[in-house]
Short mmCIF file of C-alpha atoms and ligand atoms in Angstrom, two decimals:
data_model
loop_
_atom_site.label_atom_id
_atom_site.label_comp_id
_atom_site.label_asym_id
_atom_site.label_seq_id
_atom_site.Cartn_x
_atom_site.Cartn_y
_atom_site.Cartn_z
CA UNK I 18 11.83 -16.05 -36.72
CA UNK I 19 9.32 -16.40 -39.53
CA UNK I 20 6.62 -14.32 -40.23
CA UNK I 21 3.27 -15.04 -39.14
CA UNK I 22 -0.07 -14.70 -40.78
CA UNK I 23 -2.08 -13.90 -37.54
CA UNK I 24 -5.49 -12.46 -37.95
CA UNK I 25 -5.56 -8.31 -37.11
CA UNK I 26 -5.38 -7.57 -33.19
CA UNK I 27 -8.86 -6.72 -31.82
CA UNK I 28 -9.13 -3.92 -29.09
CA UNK I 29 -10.83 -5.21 -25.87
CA UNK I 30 -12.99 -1.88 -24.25
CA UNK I 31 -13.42 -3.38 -21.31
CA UNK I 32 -10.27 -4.21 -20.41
CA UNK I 33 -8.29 -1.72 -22.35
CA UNK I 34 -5.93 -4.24 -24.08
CA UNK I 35 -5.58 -5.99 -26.96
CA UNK I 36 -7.66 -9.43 -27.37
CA UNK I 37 -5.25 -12.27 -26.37
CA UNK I 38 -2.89 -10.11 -24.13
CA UNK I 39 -0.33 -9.72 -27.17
CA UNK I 40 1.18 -6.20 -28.57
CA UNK I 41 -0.22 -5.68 -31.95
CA UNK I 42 1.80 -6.23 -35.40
CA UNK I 43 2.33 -10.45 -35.03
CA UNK I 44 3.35 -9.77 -38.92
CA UNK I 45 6.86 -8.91 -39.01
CA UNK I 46 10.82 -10.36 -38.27
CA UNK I 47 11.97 -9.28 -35.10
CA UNK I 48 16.06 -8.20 -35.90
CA UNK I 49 18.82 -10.75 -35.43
CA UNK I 50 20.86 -10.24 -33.17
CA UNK I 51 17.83 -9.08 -30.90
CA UNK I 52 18.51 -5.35 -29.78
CA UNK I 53 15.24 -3.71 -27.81
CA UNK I 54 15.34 -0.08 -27.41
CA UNK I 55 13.43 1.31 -23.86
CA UNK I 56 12.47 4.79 -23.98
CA UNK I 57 10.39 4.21 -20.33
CA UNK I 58 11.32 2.14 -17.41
CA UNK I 59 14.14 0.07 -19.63
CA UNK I 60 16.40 3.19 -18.94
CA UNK I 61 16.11 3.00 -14.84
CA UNK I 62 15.18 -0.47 -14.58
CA UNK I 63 17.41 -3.35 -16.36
CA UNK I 64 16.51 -5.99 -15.06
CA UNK I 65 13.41 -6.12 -16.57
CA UNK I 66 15.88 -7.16 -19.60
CA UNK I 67 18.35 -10.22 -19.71
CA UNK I 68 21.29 -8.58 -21.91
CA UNK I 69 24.84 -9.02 -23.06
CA UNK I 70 25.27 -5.67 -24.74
CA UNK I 71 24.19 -2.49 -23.51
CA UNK I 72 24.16 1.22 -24.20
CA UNK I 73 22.88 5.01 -24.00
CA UNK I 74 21.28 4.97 -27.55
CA UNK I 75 19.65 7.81 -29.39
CA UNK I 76 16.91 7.46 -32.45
CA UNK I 77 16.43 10.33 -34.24
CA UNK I 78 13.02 10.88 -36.14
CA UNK I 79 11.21 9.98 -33.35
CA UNK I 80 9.75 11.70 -29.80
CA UNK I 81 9.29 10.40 -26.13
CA UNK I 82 5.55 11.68 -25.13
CA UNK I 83 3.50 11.18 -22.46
CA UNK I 84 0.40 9.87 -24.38
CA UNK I 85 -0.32 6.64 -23.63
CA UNK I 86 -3.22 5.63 -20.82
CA UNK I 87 -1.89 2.91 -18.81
CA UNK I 88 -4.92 0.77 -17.39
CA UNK I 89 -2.60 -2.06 -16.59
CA UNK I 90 1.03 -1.02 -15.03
CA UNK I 91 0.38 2.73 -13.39
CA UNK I 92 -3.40 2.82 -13.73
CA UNK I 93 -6.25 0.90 -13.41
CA UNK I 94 -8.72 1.03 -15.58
CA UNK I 95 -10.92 3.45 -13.52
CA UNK I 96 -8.15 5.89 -12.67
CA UNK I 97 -5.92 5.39 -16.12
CA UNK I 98 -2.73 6.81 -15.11
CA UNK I 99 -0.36 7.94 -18.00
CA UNK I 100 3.30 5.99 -19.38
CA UNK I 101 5.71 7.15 -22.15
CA UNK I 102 5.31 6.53 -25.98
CA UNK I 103 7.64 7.07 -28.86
CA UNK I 104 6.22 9.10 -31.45
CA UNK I 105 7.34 9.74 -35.41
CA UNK I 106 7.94 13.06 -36.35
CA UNK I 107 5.10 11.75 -39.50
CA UNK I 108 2.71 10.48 -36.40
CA UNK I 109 3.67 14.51 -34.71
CA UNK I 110 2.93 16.26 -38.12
CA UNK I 111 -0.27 14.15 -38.65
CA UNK I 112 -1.13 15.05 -35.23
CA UNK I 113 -0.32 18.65 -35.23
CA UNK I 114 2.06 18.52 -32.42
CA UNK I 115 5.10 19.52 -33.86
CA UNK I 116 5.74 22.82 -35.78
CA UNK I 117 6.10 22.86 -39.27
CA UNK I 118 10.38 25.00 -38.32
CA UNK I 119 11.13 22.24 -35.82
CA UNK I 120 14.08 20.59 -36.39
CA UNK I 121 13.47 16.45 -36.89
CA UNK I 122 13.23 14.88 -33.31
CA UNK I 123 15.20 12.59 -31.56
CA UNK I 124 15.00 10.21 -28.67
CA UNK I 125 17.77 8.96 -26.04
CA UNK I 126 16.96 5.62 -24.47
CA UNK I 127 18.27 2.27 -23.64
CA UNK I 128 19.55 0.10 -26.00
CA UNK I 129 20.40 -3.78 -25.43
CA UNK I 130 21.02 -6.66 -27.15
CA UNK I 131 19.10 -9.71 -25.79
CA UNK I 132 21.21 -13.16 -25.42
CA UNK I 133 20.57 -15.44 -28.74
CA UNK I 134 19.17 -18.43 -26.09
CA UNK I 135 16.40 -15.63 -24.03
CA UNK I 136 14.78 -14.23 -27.67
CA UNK I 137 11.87 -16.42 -27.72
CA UNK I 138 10.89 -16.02 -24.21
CA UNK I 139 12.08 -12.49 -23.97
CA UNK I 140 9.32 -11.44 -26.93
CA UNK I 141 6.91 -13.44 -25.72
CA UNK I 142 7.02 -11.67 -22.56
CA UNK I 143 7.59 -8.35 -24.10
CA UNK I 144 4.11 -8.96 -26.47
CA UNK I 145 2.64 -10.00 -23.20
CA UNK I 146 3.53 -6.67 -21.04
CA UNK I 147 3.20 -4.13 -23.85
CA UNK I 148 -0.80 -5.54 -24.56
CA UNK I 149 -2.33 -2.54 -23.65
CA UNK I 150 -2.12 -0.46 -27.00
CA UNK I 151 1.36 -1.35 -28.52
CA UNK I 152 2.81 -1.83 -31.90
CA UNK I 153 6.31 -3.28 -32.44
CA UNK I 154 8.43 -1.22 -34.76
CA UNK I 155 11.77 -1.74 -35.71
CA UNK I 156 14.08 1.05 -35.58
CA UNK I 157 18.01 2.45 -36.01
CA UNK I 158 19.44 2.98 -33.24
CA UNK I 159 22.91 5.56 -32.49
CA UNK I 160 24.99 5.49 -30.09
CA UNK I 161 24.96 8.55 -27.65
CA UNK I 162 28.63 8.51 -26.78
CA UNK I 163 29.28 8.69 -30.28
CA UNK I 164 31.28 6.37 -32.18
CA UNK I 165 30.34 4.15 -35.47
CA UNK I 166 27.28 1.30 -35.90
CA UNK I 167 23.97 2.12 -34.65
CA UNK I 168 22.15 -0.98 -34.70
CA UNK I 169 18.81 -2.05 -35.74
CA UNK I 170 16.29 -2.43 -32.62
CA UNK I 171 12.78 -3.42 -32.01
CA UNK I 172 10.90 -1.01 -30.41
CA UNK I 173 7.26 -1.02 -28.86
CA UNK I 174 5.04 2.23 -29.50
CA UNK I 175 1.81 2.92 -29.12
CA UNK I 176 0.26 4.54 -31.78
CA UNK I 177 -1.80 7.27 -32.17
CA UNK I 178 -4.64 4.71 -33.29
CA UNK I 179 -4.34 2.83 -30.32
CA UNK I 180 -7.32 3.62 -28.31
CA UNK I 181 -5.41 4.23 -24.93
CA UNK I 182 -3.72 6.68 -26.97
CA UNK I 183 -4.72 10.17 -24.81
CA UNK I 184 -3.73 13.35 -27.06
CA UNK I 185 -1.88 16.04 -25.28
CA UNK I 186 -3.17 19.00 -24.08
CA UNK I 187 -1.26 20.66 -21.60
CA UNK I 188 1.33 19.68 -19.20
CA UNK I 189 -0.93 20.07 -16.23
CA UNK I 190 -3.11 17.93 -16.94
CA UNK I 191 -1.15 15.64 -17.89
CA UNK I 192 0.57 16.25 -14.33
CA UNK I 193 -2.92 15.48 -12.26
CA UNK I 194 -3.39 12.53 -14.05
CA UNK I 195 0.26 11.10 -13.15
CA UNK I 196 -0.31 12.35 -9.44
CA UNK I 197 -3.60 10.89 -9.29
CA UNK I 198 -2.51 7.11 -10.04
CA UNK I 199 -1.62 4.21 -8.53
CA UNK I 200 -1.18 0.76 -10.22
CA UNK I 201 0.02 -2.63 -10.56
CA UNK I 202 3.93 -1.43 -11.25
CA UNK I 203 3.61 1.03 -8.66
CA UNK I 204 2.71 4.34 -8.33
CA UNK I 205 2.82 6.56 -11.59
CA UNK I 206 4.93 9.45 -10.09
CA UNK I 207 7.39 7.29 -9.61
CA UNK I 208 7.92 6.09 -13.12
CA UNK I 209 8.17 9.71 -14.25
CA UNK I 210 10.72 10.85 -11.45
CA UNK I 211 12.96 7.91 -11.80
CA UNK I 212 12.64 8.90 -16.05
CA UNK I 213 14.02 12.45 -15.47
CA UNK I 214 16.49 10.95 -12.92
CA UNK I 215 18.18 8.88 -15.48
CA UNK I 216 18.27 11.08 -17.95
CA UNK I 217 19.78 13.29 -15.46
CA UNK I 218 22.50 10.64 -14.46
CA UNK I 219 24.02 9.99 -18.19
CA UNK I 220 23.43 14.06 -19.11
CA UNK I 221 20.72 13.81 -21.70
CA UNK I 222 18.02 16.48 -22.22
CA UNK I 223 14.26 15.85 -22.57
CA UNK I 224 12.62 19.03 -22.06
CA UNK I 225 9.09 17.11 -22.11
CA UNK I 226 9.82 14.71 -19.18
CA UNK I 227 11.75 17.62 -17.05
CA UNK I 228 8.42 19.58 -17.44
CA UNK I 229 6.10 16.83 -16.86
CA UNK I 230 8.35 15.67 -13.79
CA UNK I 231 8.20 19.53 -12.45
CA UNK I 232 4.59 19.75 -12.83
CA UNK I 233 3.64 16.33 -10.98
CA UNK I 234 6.30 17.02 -7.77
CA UNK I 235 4.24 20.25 -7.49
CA UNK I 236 1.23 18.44 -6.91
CA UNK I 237 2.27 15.64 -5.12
CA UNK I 238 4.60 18.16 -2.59
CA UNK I 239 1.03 20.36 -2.00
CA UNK I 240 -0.84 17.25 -1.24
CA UNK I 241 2.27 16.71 1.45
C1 BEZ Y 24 10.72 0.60 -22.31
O1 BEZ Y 24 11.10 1.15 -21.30
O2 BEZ Y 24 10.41 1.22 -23.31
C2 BEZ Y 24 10.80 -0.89 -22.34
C3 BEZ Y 24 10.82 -1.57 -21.14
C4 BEZ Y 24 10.92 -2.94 -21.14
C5 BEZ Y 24 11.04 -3.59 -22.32
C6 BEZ Y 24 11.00 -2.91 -23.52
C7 BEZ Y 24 10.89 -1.53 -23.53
#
């Protein structure tokens, strides 16, 4: 797919989303064969995916954080609620969120590899979902079983200049604004138990989302 000289994205306030209900970044070549690496609800819910290849992938150099507002999936725009983004360990340092010891991140997620004939409706419906904040990136992408050829994958991130982009303060918070929300895609608890569940099921670690899942069943058990 060709390039595209598309003017900048502009940032609609009111809505929280990008002008034209696209991700942001219309300027670059998607990979061929199409691989698309989930971080969020790709790893519990495939469907959302037509695929003929798929696997437990890892990227390393990057980190799964939940920093991203969602006004549009498990939030509405008066009660935001808050989804998973996939951070560089440049975006962390810039950020001051990861110590300067620390060894480089790393990310485990799903990685599959979209059938040749679904590409052009499968990005179109990607840039469509992921308008509220994200940029497409392009990353490598390992296999967590092991074994040779990680593969290149698009990924979609939003950025620390996105302005849905909510920087973390402490896990609580963080917890009573999961437990608090309710949209579109469901309720936002769900999309952070059914995270640690998965990661649970193929024996990955992700101290962030363990914590963050802890924190938000405390609330939402005292609330009965
Ligand atoms: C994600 O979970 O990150 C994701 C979900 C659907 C499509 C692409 C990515």
């Amino acid at each position: 797919m060709a390039p595209t000289n598309a003017p900048p994205p502009r940032w609609n306030a009111a809505l929280g989303v990008w002008d034209g209900d696209r991700a942001a970044g219309a300027d670059f070549v998607p990979p061929d064969p199409l691989y698309i690496f989930g971080y969020g609800s790709l790893c519990y819910k495939r469907d959302e995916l037509p695929s003929d290849e798929e696997f437990v992938g890892r990227v390393r150099g990057w980190r799964r954080l939940f920093a991203q507002s969602s006004t549009d999936h498990r939030g509405t725009p008066e009660k935001p609620g808050l989804v998973a983004t996939l951070l560089s360990d440049a975006q962390l340092d810039a950020l001051g969120l990861r110590a300067a010891d620390e060894p480089p991140s790393a990310c485990c997620g799903m990685c599959c590899r979209v059938p040749k004939d679904r590409v052009a409706d499968v990005l179109d419906a990607l840039d469509f979902r992921e308008k509220g904040g994200y940029s497409r990136d392009v990353v490598d992408v390992e296999r967590a079983a092991g074994g040779a050829g990680s593969v290149r994958a698009l990924v979609y991130s939003a950025t620390p200049e996105n302005p849905n982009f909510v920087r973390p303060t402490s896990i609580d918070a963080a917890a009573a604004t999961v437990a608090a929300a309710v949209g579109p895609s469901g309720p936002n608890p769900e999309y952070v138990f059914a995270l640690e569940r998965w990661l649970r099921e193929v024996g990955e670690e992700d101290a962030h989302v363990f914590e963050l899942a802890e924190a938000v069943r405390r609330i939402v058990d005292a609330e009965g």
